[in-house]
Amino acid sequence: MKRLIFPRMRRWWWVMVLAAVVVSVQGWGFRPALAQLPNPLGGAGGNGPPLGVQRIGVLEATTVVLDGNNLFDIASPVVFNRSEPGELVPVEVRARQIETHLNQVVSQTLQYLSLNPEMGMPEADIRALIQVNIQEMNKLPVLFATVGNLPDPRGLLTVIDSDAQYHGLAKMELAAIWQEILEESLQDALVSRLPGALQMRLRRTGVIGLVALLITLALAGIWQALGWRKRDLEQRKADEVSGLAPPMPSGQISVAASPGPRSRPVPWPHALSVDHRLQLVAFLRWLMFWGMAFVWIMALASVLYQFPQTRRYASGLFSTPALLLLTWFVVGLLNRLANLAIDRIASAWEKNELGSVENIQQKSMRISTITRAAKGFKTTVIYILALLWVLQVLRLAPASLLAVGALAALALSFAAQNLVKDLVNGFLILMEDQYAIGDLVSTGQVTGIVENLNLRITQIRGEDGRLVTLPNSLISQVENLSRTWSRATLKIDVAYGTDVDHALAVVRQTAQKMGQDPTWGYAILDATEMLGVEAMSHAGLTLLLWIRTRPLKQFLVAREFRRRLRIAFEQEGIAIGVPQQVWRGDHPLEPLTDASRADSWERSPRPAGPDRP
């Protein structure tokens, strides 16, 4: 079942999961470790604050977190060199110490409950076991937590001058606010760790997983149905191209009650063409795929949020990976909308072309080539801009990133000189319209039809079926054999004693008759562009004929003309030229040429005559 529904989606799932895991390192509890990494371009320890720390003037602030919930912000004096802070305590270190004290209070309370028969007391009495008090020590308010009737209170934090300055309140007033926040948060953390709460969370987890599975199956079914529809439309398009099925009128849509040939056109004023339906189906399949991805991301985050121990991972999953997936979705949407815009511009450009049918077809191939190159360039620009935006949102050091990128670009520029040449030459090929997809070209020792062309490579299919890939930097000279028109060059050897004028008349008559044939006339532009005697040799006379044809029709025309000319020569008694040699005894002499005919005649043995002994 999995192979049937997800045949082409596995690779995208792997890419998405890998990217989410790599980027979400910031939000899954590793920020302190990353914050300690030195800036490679900023001195010994770097002058910028680490991730999660905000610098305001001479103060640095960060958030105290318990079970994934933000409690309040604390502040400390600025520490410029975190590798050697001296007597100063970085604000993120102070925040981690406070969080450790809070978790120890919750663990101590759970241990107290397990050792006392009050385990079955009501929730209100359990919450009352934790109390937070304020005591003044060294003229600074200190918050302590007491557990039940245990005699030793546990210190939580001290409200310092930096905290009061940051919040703009008196120290005792700020301590009173924090007392209420800490007491309620500790009590909530204690209740969430009780056995009854754990069972309720497990039931919620099962419900979340079941709902996510049902939604995924529904979206996967729609995705697969759209895939079947896509194959039907592709077959319909192939039949229209091959002529097996007539093109569907723009104001009608084919409706069939069941699969089969019994379909009837139904009037519909807003019916779409086959190409537009294919684009719509591909877009809907893309939406279904991303819908399944978001469903499981939300389900996983919801499950992680149910448990206090994993709640911070849910926050990380919703922040960095969700941002990454949302960016990927938006960028993909913009990319597809840009593709539609480019296709519409190309279609309007193609419809506005004037001239003969053949010129319009040639222009259409060139428009298609330019369109493909524009789409590739546009995709690269969109994804690079999206990557820079994500890095900015994730608060990665932009100066360091740009400096490292500049160094990397400098290093790669020496190794990628050929790549730059490929791109520049490919751009010039497109701008100068040297050749396009579908042209017959010859470059170096490669001759064939151009199947693919972009800014970096050109792919040519040879006459033996081989696909040759050439970097554009290697294409210094190219011969286009199908630009605007083509030419069939025919050289016909006839016997030396043939009446030349008669042979030329037969060739001209055969070519003109073929040009007037309804079957072949469309492919011939000029049946006798040039006709005359090209050479004389030992094989006879060589007649030269040029036939101007439509692009890529020269080979078909040449084959058919040779067949007709063979029949015409046979009817007119014209012999094909055959190489001649003079024999002396059992050994052949040099071939018989025009210069040696008289001499060979004089040297050849002849019967004795009246004047010859």
Coordinates of C-alpha atoms in Angstrom, one line a residue:
M1 CA 0.0 0.0 0.0
K2 CA 2.8 2.4 0.9
R3 CA 4.6 1.7 -2.4
L4 CA 1.4 2.4 -4.3
I5 CA 0.5 5.7 -2.5
F6 CA 4.0 7.1 -2.0
P7 CA 6.0 6.2 -5.1
R8 CA 7.7 9.5 -5.7
M9 CA 7.4 11.1 -2.3
R10 CA 10.0 9.2 -0.3
R11 CA 12.9 11.3 -1.4
W12 CA 11.2 14.6 -0.5
W13 CA 10.3 13.2 2.9
W14 CA 13.9 12.3 3.5
V15 CA 15.1 15.7 2.4
M16 CA 12.5 17.4 4.5
V17 CA 13.2 15.4 7.7
L18 CA 17.0 15.8 7.3
A19 CA 16.7 19.6 6.8
A20 CA 14.3 19.9 9.8
V21 CA 16.6 17.9 12.1
V22 CA 19.7 19.9 11.1
V23 CA 18.2 23.3 11.4
S24 CA 16.1 22.5 14.5
V25 CA 19.3 22.0 16.6
Q26 CA 18.9 25.6 17.7
G27 CA 15.5 25.2 19.1
W28 CA 15.8 21.7 20.7
G29 CA 17.9 22.6 23.7
F30 CA 21.3 23.1 22.0
R31 CA 21.3 26.8 21.9
P32 CA 23.6 27.3 24.8
A33 CA 26.2 25.0 23.2
L34 CA 25.9 26.8 19.9
A35 CA 26.0 30.1 21.7
Q36 CA 29.5 29.3 23.0
L37 CA 30.9 28.6 19.6
P38 CA 33.4 31.4 18.8
N39 CA 32.9 33.7 15.9
P40 CA 35.6 32.8 13.4
L41 CA 35.9 36.4 12.3
G42 CA 35.1 38.2 15.5
G43 CA 38.1 37.8 17.7
A44 CA 38.6 35.4 20.6
G45 CA 35.1 34.9 21.7
G46 CA 33.1 37.2 19.4
N47 CA 31.4 40.5 20.3
G48 CA 27.9 39.6 19.4
P49 CA 25.4 38.1 21.8
P50 CA 24.6 34.3 21.5
L51 CA 21.3 33.0 20.2
G52 CA 18.4 33.7 22.5
V53 CA 20.1 36.7 24.1
Q54 CA 19.1 40.3 23.5
R55 CA 21.5 43.1 24.0
I56 CA 20.1 46.5 25.0
G57 CA 22.8 49.1 25.9
V58 CA 24.9 47.8 28.7
L59 CA 22.4 45.0 29.6
E60 CA 21.8 41.6 28.1
A61 CA 18.4 39.8 28.6
T62 CA 17.1 36.3 28.1
T63 CA 14.0 34.3 29.0
V64 CA 13.6 31.8 31.9
V65 CA 11.7 28.7 30.7
L66 CA 10.0 25.9 32.6
D67 CA 8.5 22.9 30.8
G68 CA 8.6 24.8 27.5
N69 CA 6.7 27.8 28.9
N70 CA 8.3 31.3 29.0
L71 CA 8.1 32.7 32.6
F72 CA 9.8 36.1 32.6
D73 CA 13.0 37.9 31.3
I74 CA 16.0 38.4 33.4
A75 CA 19.0 40.7 32.7
S76 CA 22.7 40.9 33.5
P77 CA 25.5 43.3 32.6
V78 CA 27.0 42.9 29.1
V79 CA 29.7 40.2 28.8
F80 CA 31.7 40.9 25.6
N81 CA 34.2 38.0 25.9
R82 CA 32.3 34.9 27.0
S83 CA 35.4 32.7 26.9
E84 CA 36.9 34.9 29.7
P85 CA 33.9 36.5 31.6
G86 CA 35.9 37.2 34.8
E87 CA 33.6 38.0 37.7
L88 CA 30.6 38.6 35.4
V89 CA 28.1 35.9 34.9
P90 CA 26.6 35.7 31.4
V91 CA 22.8 36.1 31.4
E92 CA 22.2 32.8 29.6
V93 CA 24.3 31.0 32.3
R94 CA 22.2 32.6 35.0
A95 CA 19.0 31.6 33.3
R96 CA 20.1 28.0 33.1
Q97 CA 20.9 28.0 36.8
I98 CA 17.4 29.3 37.6
E99 CA 15.8 26.7 35.4
T100 CA 17.8 24.0 37.2
H101 CA 16.6 25.2 40.6
L102 CA 13.0 25.1 39.4
N103 CA 13.3 21.6 38.1
Q104 CA 14.9 20.5 41.4
V105 CA 12.0 21.9 43.3
V106 CA 9.5 19.9 41.2
S107 CA 11.5 16.7 41.6
Q108 CA 11.9 17.2 45.3
T109 CA 8.1 17.6 45.6
L110 CA 7.4 14.5 43.7
Q111 CA 9.8 12.6 45.9
Y112 CA 8.0 14.0 49.0
L113 CA 4.7 12.8 47.7
S114 CA 6.0 9.3 47.0
L115 CA 7.2 9.1 50.7
N116 CA 4.0 10.3 52.3
P117 CA 0.4 8.9 52.3
E118 CA -0.9 12.3 51.0
M119 CA -0.5 10.9 47.5
G120 CA -4.3 10.6 47.2
M121 CA -5.1 14.1 48.4
P122 CA -7.1 16.5 46.2
E123 CA -5.3 18.5 43.5
A124 CA -5.8 21.8 45.5
D125 CA -3.9 20.4 48.5
I126 CA -1.2 19.0 46.2
R127 CA -0.7 22.4 44.6
A128 CA -0.5 24.0 48.1
L129 CA 2.6 21.9 48.9
I130 CA 4.8 24.4 46.9
Q131 CA 5.0 27.9 48.3
V132 CA 7.4 30.7 47.1
N133 CA 8.5 33.3 49.6
I134 CA 10.6 36.4 49.5
Q135 CA 13.5 37.2 51.8
E136 CA 15.8 40.2 51.8
M137 CA 19.5 39.3 51.9
N138 CA 22.3 41.9 51.5
K139 CA 19.6 44.5 50.5
L140 CA 18.5 42.2 47.6
P141 CA 15.2 40.3 47.4
V142 CA 15.8 36.5 47.2
L143 CA 13.0 34.1 46.2
F144 CA 12.8 30.8 48.1
A145 CA 10.6 27.7 47.5
T146 CA 9.3 25.5 50.4
V147 CA 8.0 22.0 49.9
G148 CA 5.4 20.8 52.3
N149 CA 6.7 20.8 55.9
L150 CA 10.3 20.3 54.9
P151 CA 12.5 22.6 57.0
D152 CA 15.0 23.7 54.4
P153 CA 13.8 26.1 51.7
R154 CA 15.5 26.1 48.3
G155 CA 16.8 29.3 46.8
L156 CA 15.5 30.0 43.3
L157 CA 16.9 33.4 42.2
T158 CA 18.0 36.8 43.4
V159 CA 16.5 40.0 41.9
I160 CA 19.5 42.2 41.1
D161 CA 19.8 45.8 40.0
S162 CA 20.1 44.8 36.3
D163 CA 16.6 43.1 36.5
A164 CA 15.0 46.2 38.0
Q165 CA 16.7 48.5 35.5
Y166 CA 15.6 46.3 32.6
H167 CA 11.9 46.1 33.7
G168 CA 11.8 49.7 35.1
L169 CA 10.5 48.6 38.5
A170 CA 11.7 48.5 42.0
K171 CA 13.4 45.4 43.1
M172 CA 10.8 44.4 45.7
E173 CA 7.9 45.1 43.4
L174 CA 9.5 43.0 40.7
A175 CA 10.2 40.2 43.2
A176 CA 6.5 40.2 44.2
I177 CA 5.5 39.8 40.5
W178 CA 8.0 37.0 40.0
Q179 CA 6.8 35.3 43.2
E180 CA 3.3 34.8 41.8
I181 CA 4.6 33.6 38.4
L182 CA 7.0 31.1 40.0
E183 CA 4.5 29.7 42.5
E184 CA 1.8 29.1 39.8
S185 CA 4.3 27.7 37.3
L186 CA 5.8 25.3 39.9
Q187 CA 2.4 24.1 41.0
D188 CA 1.3 23.5 37.3
A189 CA 4.5 21.6 36.7
L190 CA 3.9 19.4 39.7
V191 CA 0.3 18.6 38.7
S192 CA 1.3 17.8 35.1
R193 CA 3.7 15.1 36.4
L194 CA 1.1 13.2 38.4
P195 CA 0.1 9.7 37.3
G196 CA -3.5 10.7 36.4
A197 CA -2.3 13.5 34.2
L198 CA 0.1 11.1 32.4
Q199 CA -2.7 8.7 31.6
M200 CA -4.8 11.6 30.2
R201 CA -1.9 12.7 28.0
L202 CA -1.4 9.2 26.6
R203 CA -5.1 9.1 25.6
R204 CA -4.7 12.5 23.9
T205 CA -1.6 11.2 22.1
G206 CA -3.5 8.3 20.7
V207 CA -6.3 10.5 19.5
I208 CA -3.9 12.9 17.9
G209 CA -2.1 10.1 16.1
L210 CA -5.4 8.5 14.9
V211 CA -6.7 11.9 13.5
A212 CA -3.4 12.5 11.8
L213 CA -3.4 9.1 10.2
L214 CA -7.0 9.5 8.9
I215 CA -6.3 12.9 7.5
T216 CA -3.1 11.5 5.9
L217 CA -5.0 8.6 4.3
A218 CA -7.6 11.0 2.9
L219 CA -5.0 13.4 1.4
A220 CA -3.0 10.4 0.1
G221 CA -6.1 9.1 -1.6
I222 CA -6.7 12.4 -3.3
W223 CA -3.0 12.6 -4.3
Q224 CA -3.3 9.2 -5.9
A225 CA -6.5 10.0 -7.7
L226 CA -4.9 13.1 -9.0
G227 CA -2.0 11.0 -10.2
W228 CA -4.4 8.8 -12.2
R229 CA -6.1 11.9 -13.6
K230 CA -2.6 13.2 -14.6
R231 CA -1.8 10.0 -16.5
D232 CA -5.2 10.2 -18.4
L233 CA -4.5 13.8 -19.4
E234 CA -1.0 13.0 -20.5
Q235 CA -2.3 10.1 -22.6
R236 CA -5.0 12.5 -24.0
K237 CA -2.3 15.0 -24.9
A238 CA -0.1 12.3 -26.5
D239 CA -3.1 11.2 -28.6
E240 CA -3.8 14.8 -29.8
V241 CA -0.1 15.2 -30.8
S242 CA 0.0 11.9 -32.7
G243 CA -3.4 12.6 -34.3
L244 CA -5.2 9.6 -32.8
A245 CA -7.7 11.9 -31.0
P246 CA -9.0 15.3 -32.2
P247 CA -8.1 18.3 -30.0
M248 CA -10.8 19.1 -27.5
P249 CA -12.7 22.4 -28.3
S250 CA -12.1 25.2 -25.9
G251 CA -15.8 25.5 -25.1
Q252 CA -16.4 21.8 -24.4
I253 CA -15.3 19.2 -21.9
S254 CA -15.3 15.4 -22.4
V255 CA -17.5 13.7 -19.9
A256 CA -17.8 9.9 -19.6
A257 CA -19.9 7.9 -17.2
S258 CA -17.4 5.1 -17.1
P259 CA -13.8 4.6 -18.4
G260 CA -13.8 3.8 -22.1
P261 CA -14.2 5.4 -25.4
R262 CA -17.9 6.5 -24.9
S263 CA -17.4 10.1 -24.0
R264 CA -19.4 13.0 -25.3
P265 CA -18.5 16.7 -25.4
V266 CA -20.6 18.7 -23.1
P267 CA -20.8 22.5 -23.5
W268 CA -18.9 24.4 -20.8
P269 CA -18.0 28.0 -21.3
H270 CA -15.0 27.9 -19.0
A271 CA -13.4 24.6 -20.0
L272 CA -9.6 24.5 -19.7
S273 CA -7.2 23.1 -22.2
V274 CA -5.3 19.9 -21.6
D275 CA -2.1 21.7 -20.8
H276 CA -3.9 23.9 -18.2
R277 CA -5.5 20.9 -16.7
L278 CA -2.2 19.2 -16.3
Q279 CA -0.7 22.2 -14.6
L280 CA -3.8 22.4 -12.3
V281 CA -3.5 18.7 -11.4
A282 CA 0.2 19.0 -10.7
F283 CA -0.4 22.0 -8.5
L284 CA -3.2 20.2 -6.5
R285 CA -0.9 17.1 -6.1
W286 CA 1.8 19.4 -4.8
L287 CA -0.7 20.9 -2.3
M288 CA -1.7 17.4 -1.1
F289 CA 1.9 16.5 -0.5
W290 CA 2.5 19.6 1.6
G291 CA -0.8 19.1 3.4
M292 CA 0.4 15.6 4.6
A293 CA 3.8 17.1 5.6
F294 CA 2.1 19.9 7.7
V295 CA -0.3 17.4 9.3
W296 CA 2.5 15.2 10.7
I297 CA 4.6 18.2 11.8
M298 CA 1.6 19.6 13.7
A299 CA 0.7 16.1 15.1
L300 CA 4.3 15.5 16.3
A301 CA 4.5 19.0 17.9
S302 CA 1.2 18.4 19.6
V303 CA 2.3 15.1 21.0
L304 CA 5.5 16.6 22.3
Y305 CA 3.7 19.4 23.8
Q306 CA 1.5 17.0 25.9
F307 CA 4.5 16.0 28.1
P308 CA 6.4 18.5 30.2
Q309 CA 9.7 16.8 29.6
T310 CA 9.4 17.2 25.8
R311 CA 7.5 20.5 25.7
R312 CA 10.6 22.5 24.8
Y313 CA 11.1 20.2 21.8
A314 CA 7.6 21.0 20.6
S315 CA 8.5 24.7 20.8
G316 CA 11.6 24.0 18.7
L317 CA 9.6 22.0 16.2
F318 CA 7.2 24.8 15.7
S319 CA 9.8 27.5 15.4
T320 CA 12.8 26.5 13.3
P321 CA 11.6 23.4 11.3
A322 CA 8.1 24.8 10.8
L323 CA 9.7 28.1 9.5
L324 CA 11.8 26.0 7.2
L325 CA 8.9 24.0 5.9
L326 CA 6.7 27.1 5.5
T327 CA 9.4 28.9 3.6
W328 CA 9.9 25.8 1.4
F329 CA 6.1 25.8 0.7
V330 CA 5.9 29.5 0.0
V331 CA 9.0 29.4 -2.3
G332 CA 7.6 26.4 -4.1
L333 CA 4.3 28.3 -4.6
L334 CA 6.0 31.4 -5.9
N335 CA 8.1 29.2 -8.2
R336 CA 5.1 27.6 -9.7
L337 CA 3.2 30.9 -10.1
A338 CA 6.3 32.3 -11.8
N339 CA 6.3 29.3 -14.1
L340 CA 2.7 29.9 -15.0
A341 CA 3.5 33.6 -15.7
I342 CA 6.4 32.7 -17.9
D343 CA 4.3 30.2 -19.8
R344 CA 1.6 32.8 -20.4
I345 CA 4.1 35.4 -21.6
A346 CA 5.7 32.8 -23.9
S347 CA 2.2 31.8 -25.2
A348 CA 1.3 35.4 -25.9
W349 CA 4.7 36.0 -27.6
E350 CA 4.2 32.9 -29.8
K351 CA 0.6 33.9 -30.8
N352 CA 1.7 37.3 -31.8
E353 CA 4.4 36.0 -34.2
L354 CA 3.6 36.7 -37.9
G355 CA 5.0 34.9 -40.9
S356 CA 4.9 31.5 -42.6
V357 CA 4.0 28.4 -40.7
E358 CA 7.5 27.1 -40.8
N359 CA 9.0 30.4 -39.4
I360 CA 6.4 30.3 -36.6
Q361 CA 7.4 26.7 -35.8
Q362 CA 11.1 27.7 -35.7
K363 CA 10.3 30.7 -33.5
S364 CA 8.2 28.5 -31.2
M365 CA 11.2 26.2 -30.6
R366 CA 13.4 29.1 -29.8
I367 CA 10.8 30.6 -27.5
S368 CA 10.6 27.2 -25.7
T369 CA 14.4 27.2 -25.3
I370 CA 14.5 30.7 -23.8
T371 CA 11.6 29.9 -21.6
R372 CA 13.3 26.9 -20.1
A373 CA 16.5 28.9 -19.5
A374 CA 14.4 31.7 -17.9
K375 CA 12.7 29.2 -15.6
G376 CA 16.0 27.7 -14.4
F377 CA 17.5 31.1 -13.7
K378 CA 14.3 32.3 -11.9
T379 CA 14.3 29.2 -9.7
T380 CA 17.9 29.7 -8.7
V381 CA 17.2 33.4 -7.8
I382 CA 14.1 32.6 -5.8
Y383 CA 15.7 29.8 -3.7
I384 CA 18.8 31.9 -3.0
L385 CA 16.7 34.8 -1.8
A386 CA 14.6 32.5 0.4
L387 CA 17.8 31.0 1.9
L388 CA 19.2 34.4 2.8
W389 CA 15.8 35.4 4.3
V390 CA 15.7 32.2 6.5
L391 CA 19.3 32.8 7.7
Q392 CA 18.3 36.3 8.6
V393 CA 15.2 35.2 10.5
L394 CA 17.2 32.5 12.3
R395 CA 19.6 35.3 13.5
L396 CA 22.6 33.6 12.1
A397 CA 25.5 36.1 12.2
P398 CA 25.1 37.9 8.9
A399 CA 28.5 39.6 8.8
S400 CA 30.3 36.3 9.5
L401 CA 28.1 34.5 7.0
L402 CA 28.8 37.0 4.3
A403 CA 32.5 37.0 5.0
V404 CA 32.7 33.2 5.0
G405 CA 30.6 33.2 1.8
A406 CA 33.0 35.7 0.2
L407 CA 36.0 33.6 1.1
A408 CA 34.2 30.4 -0.2
A409 CA 33.3 32.2 -3.4
L410 CA 36.9 33.4 -3.8
A411 CA 38.1 29.8 -3.4
L412 CA 35.5 28.3 -5.7
S413 CA 36.1 30.9 -8.4
F414 CA 39.5 29.4 -9.1
A415 CA 38.0 25.9 -9.3
A416 CA 34.9 26.9 -11.2
Q417 CA 36.3 28.9 -14.0
N418 CA 35.0 26.5 -16.6
L419 CA 31.5 26.7 -15.0
V420 CA 31.6 30.5 -15.4
K421 CA 32.6 30.1 -19.0
D422 CA 29.8 27.6 -19.5
L423 CA 27.2 30.1 -18.1
V424 CA 28.5 33.0 -20.1
N425 CA 28.7 31.1 -23.3
G426 CA 25.3 29.6 -22.7
F427 CA 23.8 33.1 -22.2
L428 CA 25.4 34.3 -25.4
I429 CA 24.0 31.3 -27.3
L430 CA 20.5 32.1 -26.1
M431 CA 20.8 35.8 -26.7
E432 CA 22.3 35.5 -30.2
D433 CA 19.9 32.7 -31.0
Q434 CA 22.6 30.5 -32.5
Y435 CA 20.5 27.4 -32.1
A436 CA 17.6 26.0 -30.1
I437 CA 16.0 22.8 -29.1
G438 CA 15.0 20.8 -32.1
D439 CA 17.7 22.2 -34.4
L440 CA 20.1 20.0 -36.4
V441 CA 23.6 21.2 -35.5
S442 CA 27.2 20.1 -36.1
T443 CA 29.9 21.1 -33.6
G444 CA 33.3 19.6 -33.7
Q445 CA 32.9 15.8 -34.3
V446 CA 29.3 15.8 -33.0
T447 CA 26.3 16.1 -35.3
G448 CA 22.7 15.6 -34.2
I449 CA 19.4 17.1 -32.9
V450 CA 19.6 19.4 -29.9
E451 CA 17.5 17.8 -27.2
N452 CA 18.3 20.0 -24.2
L453 CA 19.8 23.4 -23.9
N454 CA 20.4 25.5 -20.8
L455 CA 23.0 28.0 -19.5
R456 CA 25.5 25.3 -18.7
I457 CA 25.2 22.4 -21.2
T458 CA 24.0 21.4 -24.6
Q459 CA 22.7 17.8 -25.2
I460 CA 22.8 16.5 -28.8
R461 CA 21.2 13.2 -29.9
G462 CA 23.4 11.7 -32.7
E463 CA 22.1 9.7 -35.6
D464 CA 23.1 6.4 -33.8
G465 CA 21.0 7.3 -30.8
R466 CA 23.8 8.4 -28.5
L467 CA 23.1 11.5 -26.3
V468 CA 26.2 13.6 -26.2
T469 CA 26.5 16.2 -23.5
L470 CA 28.7 19.2 -24.2
P471 CA 29.6 22.0 -21.8
N472 CA 28.8 25.3 -23.5
S473 CA 32.4 26.5 -23.0
L474 CA 33.6 23.8 -25.5
I475 CA 31.3 25.1 -28.3
S476 CA 33.4 27.6 -30.1
Q477 CA 32.0 26.9 -33.6
V478 CA 28.6 25.5 -34.5
E479 CA 26.9 24.7 -37.8
N480 CA 23.1 25.0 -37.8
L481 CA 21.7 22.8 -40.5
S482 CA 18.1 23.6 -40.0
R483 CA 17.9 27.4 -39.5
T484 CA 15.0 28.8 -41.5
W485 CA 15.5 26.3 -44.3
S486 CA 17.5 23.3 -45.2
R487 CA 19.1 22.0 -48.4
A488 CA 19.4 18.6 -49.9
T489 CA 22.6 18.3 -51.9
L490 CA 22.6 15.4 -54.4
K491 CA 25.5 14.3 -56.7
I492 CA 24.5 11.9 -59.4
D493 CA 27.2 10.1 -61.5
V494 CA 26.2 9.1 -65.0
A495 CA 28.2 7.3 -67.7
Y496 CA 30.8 9.3 -69.6
G497 CA 29.0 8.8 -72.9
T498 CA 25.6 10.0 -71.7
D499 CA 23.9 12.9 -73.4
V500 CA 24.5 15.6 -70.8
D501 CA 21.6 17.9 -71.8
H502 CA 19.2 15.0 -71.8
A503 CA 20.4 13.8 -68.4
L504 CA 20.0 17.3 -66.9
A505 CA 16.5 17.6 -68.4
V506 CA 15.5 14.3 -66.8
V507 CA 16.9 15.4 -63.4
R508 CA 15.1 18.7 -63.7
Q509 CA 11.8 17.2 -64.7
T510 CA 12.0 14.6 -61.9
A511 CA 12.7 17.3 -59.3
Q512 CA 9.9 19.6 -60.6
K513 CA 7.4 16.8 -60.6
M514 CA 8.3 15.9 -57.1
G515 CA 7.9 19.5 -56.0
Q516 CA 4.4 19.5 -57.5
D517 CA 3.4 16.3 -55.7
P518 CA 0.8 17.1 -53.0
T519 CA 2.5 14.5 -50.7
W520 CA 6.0 16.1 -51.0
G521 CA 5.3 19.6 -52.2
Y522 CA 4.9 21.0 -48.7
A523 CA 8.5 20.0 -47.8
I524 CA 10.1 21.5 -50.9
L525 CA 10.7 25.3 -51.2
D526 CA 12.8 25.2 -54.5
A527 CA 13.0 22.0 -56.5
T528 CA 15.9 23.1 -58.7
E529 CA 17.9 25.7 -56.7
M530 CA 21.0 24.7 -58.6
L531 CA 21.5 22.1 -61.4
G532 CA 24.6 21.5 -63.5
V533 CA 27.7 19.4 -64.2
E534 CA 29.9 19.3 -61.1
A535 CA 32.8 17.2 -62.3
M536 CA 34.2 14.7 -64.8
S537 CA 36.2 11.7 -63.7
H538 CA 37.0 8.1 -64.6
A539 CA 33.6 7.2 -63.2
G540 CA 31.8 9.5 -65.7
L541 CA 30.0 12.8 -65.3
T542 CA 28.9 14.1 -61.9
L543 CA 25.6 16.1 -61.9
L544 CA 24.9 18.5 -58.9
L545 CA 21.4 19.3 -57.7
W546 CA 20.4 21.5 -54.9
I547 CA 16.9 21.2 -53.5
R548 CA 15.8 23.8 -50.9
T549 CA 13.5 22.2 -48.3
R550 CA 11.8 23.1 -45.1
P551 CA 14.0 22.7 -41.9
L552 CA 14.9 19.0 -41.2
K553 CA 13.2 17.8 -44.4
Q554 CA 16.3 17.5 -46.6
F555 CA 17.0 13.9 -45.7
L556 CA 13.5 12.7 -46.5
V557 CA 13.4 14.6 -49.7
A558 CA 16.8 13.4 -50.8
R559 CA 15.8 9.7 -50.3
E560 CA 12.6 10.0 -52.2
F561 CA 14.2 11.9 -55.0
R562 CA 16.9 9.2 -55.5
R563 CA 14.2 6.6 -55.7
R564 CA 12.3 8.6 -58.4
L565 CA 15.4 9.5 -60.3
R566 CA 16.4 5.8 -60.4
I567 CA 13.1 4.9 -62.1
A568 CA 13.4 7.9 -64.5
F569 CA 16.9 7.0 -65.6
E570 CA 15.8 3.4 -66.2
Q571 CA 12.9 4.6 -68.4
E572 CA 15.2 7.0 -70.3
G573 CA 18.0 4.5 -70.7
I574 CA 20.6 6.6 -68.8
A575 CA 23.3 4.6 -67.3
I576 CA 24.9 5.3 -64.0
G577 CA 28.7 6.1 -64.1
V578 CA 31.0 3.2 -63.4
P579 CA 34.7 3.5 -62.7
Q580 CA 36.8 2.3 -65.7
Q581 CA 40.3 0.8 -65.8
V582 CA 42.7 -0.2 -68.6
W583 CA 44.1 -3.8 -68.3
R584 CA 47.5 -4.9 -69.8
G585 CA 47.7 -8.6 -69.6
D586 CA 46.6 -9.6 -66.1
H587 CA 47.5 -6.4 -64.4
P588 CA 45.3 -3.3 -64.1
L589 CA 46.7 0.1 -65.1
E590 CA 45.8 3.5 -63.8
P591 CA 42.1 4.4 -63.9
L592 CA 40.8 5.8 -67.2
T593 CA 40.6 9.6 -66.9
D594 CA 40.0 12.3 -69.5
A595 CA 43.7 13.0 -69.9
S596 CA 44.6 9.4 -70.4
R597 CA 41.8 8.3 -72.7
A598 CA 43.6 9.2 -76.0
D599 CA 46.9 7.7 -74.8
S600 CA 45.2 4.5 -73.6
W601 CA 43.5 4.2 -76.9
E602 CA 46.7 4.5 -78.8
R603 CA 48.5 2.1 -76.4
S604 CA 45.7 -0.5 -76.4
P605 CA 46.0 -3.5 -78.8
R606 CA 43.8 -3.3 -81.9
P607 CA 43.2 -5.6 -84.8
A608 CA 45.5 -5.3 -87.8
G609 CA 44.2 -3.0 -90.6
P610 CA 45.2 -2.0 -94.0
D611 CA 47.6 0.6 -92.7
R612 CA 48.7 -1.3 -89.6
P613 CA 51.0 -4.4 -89.8

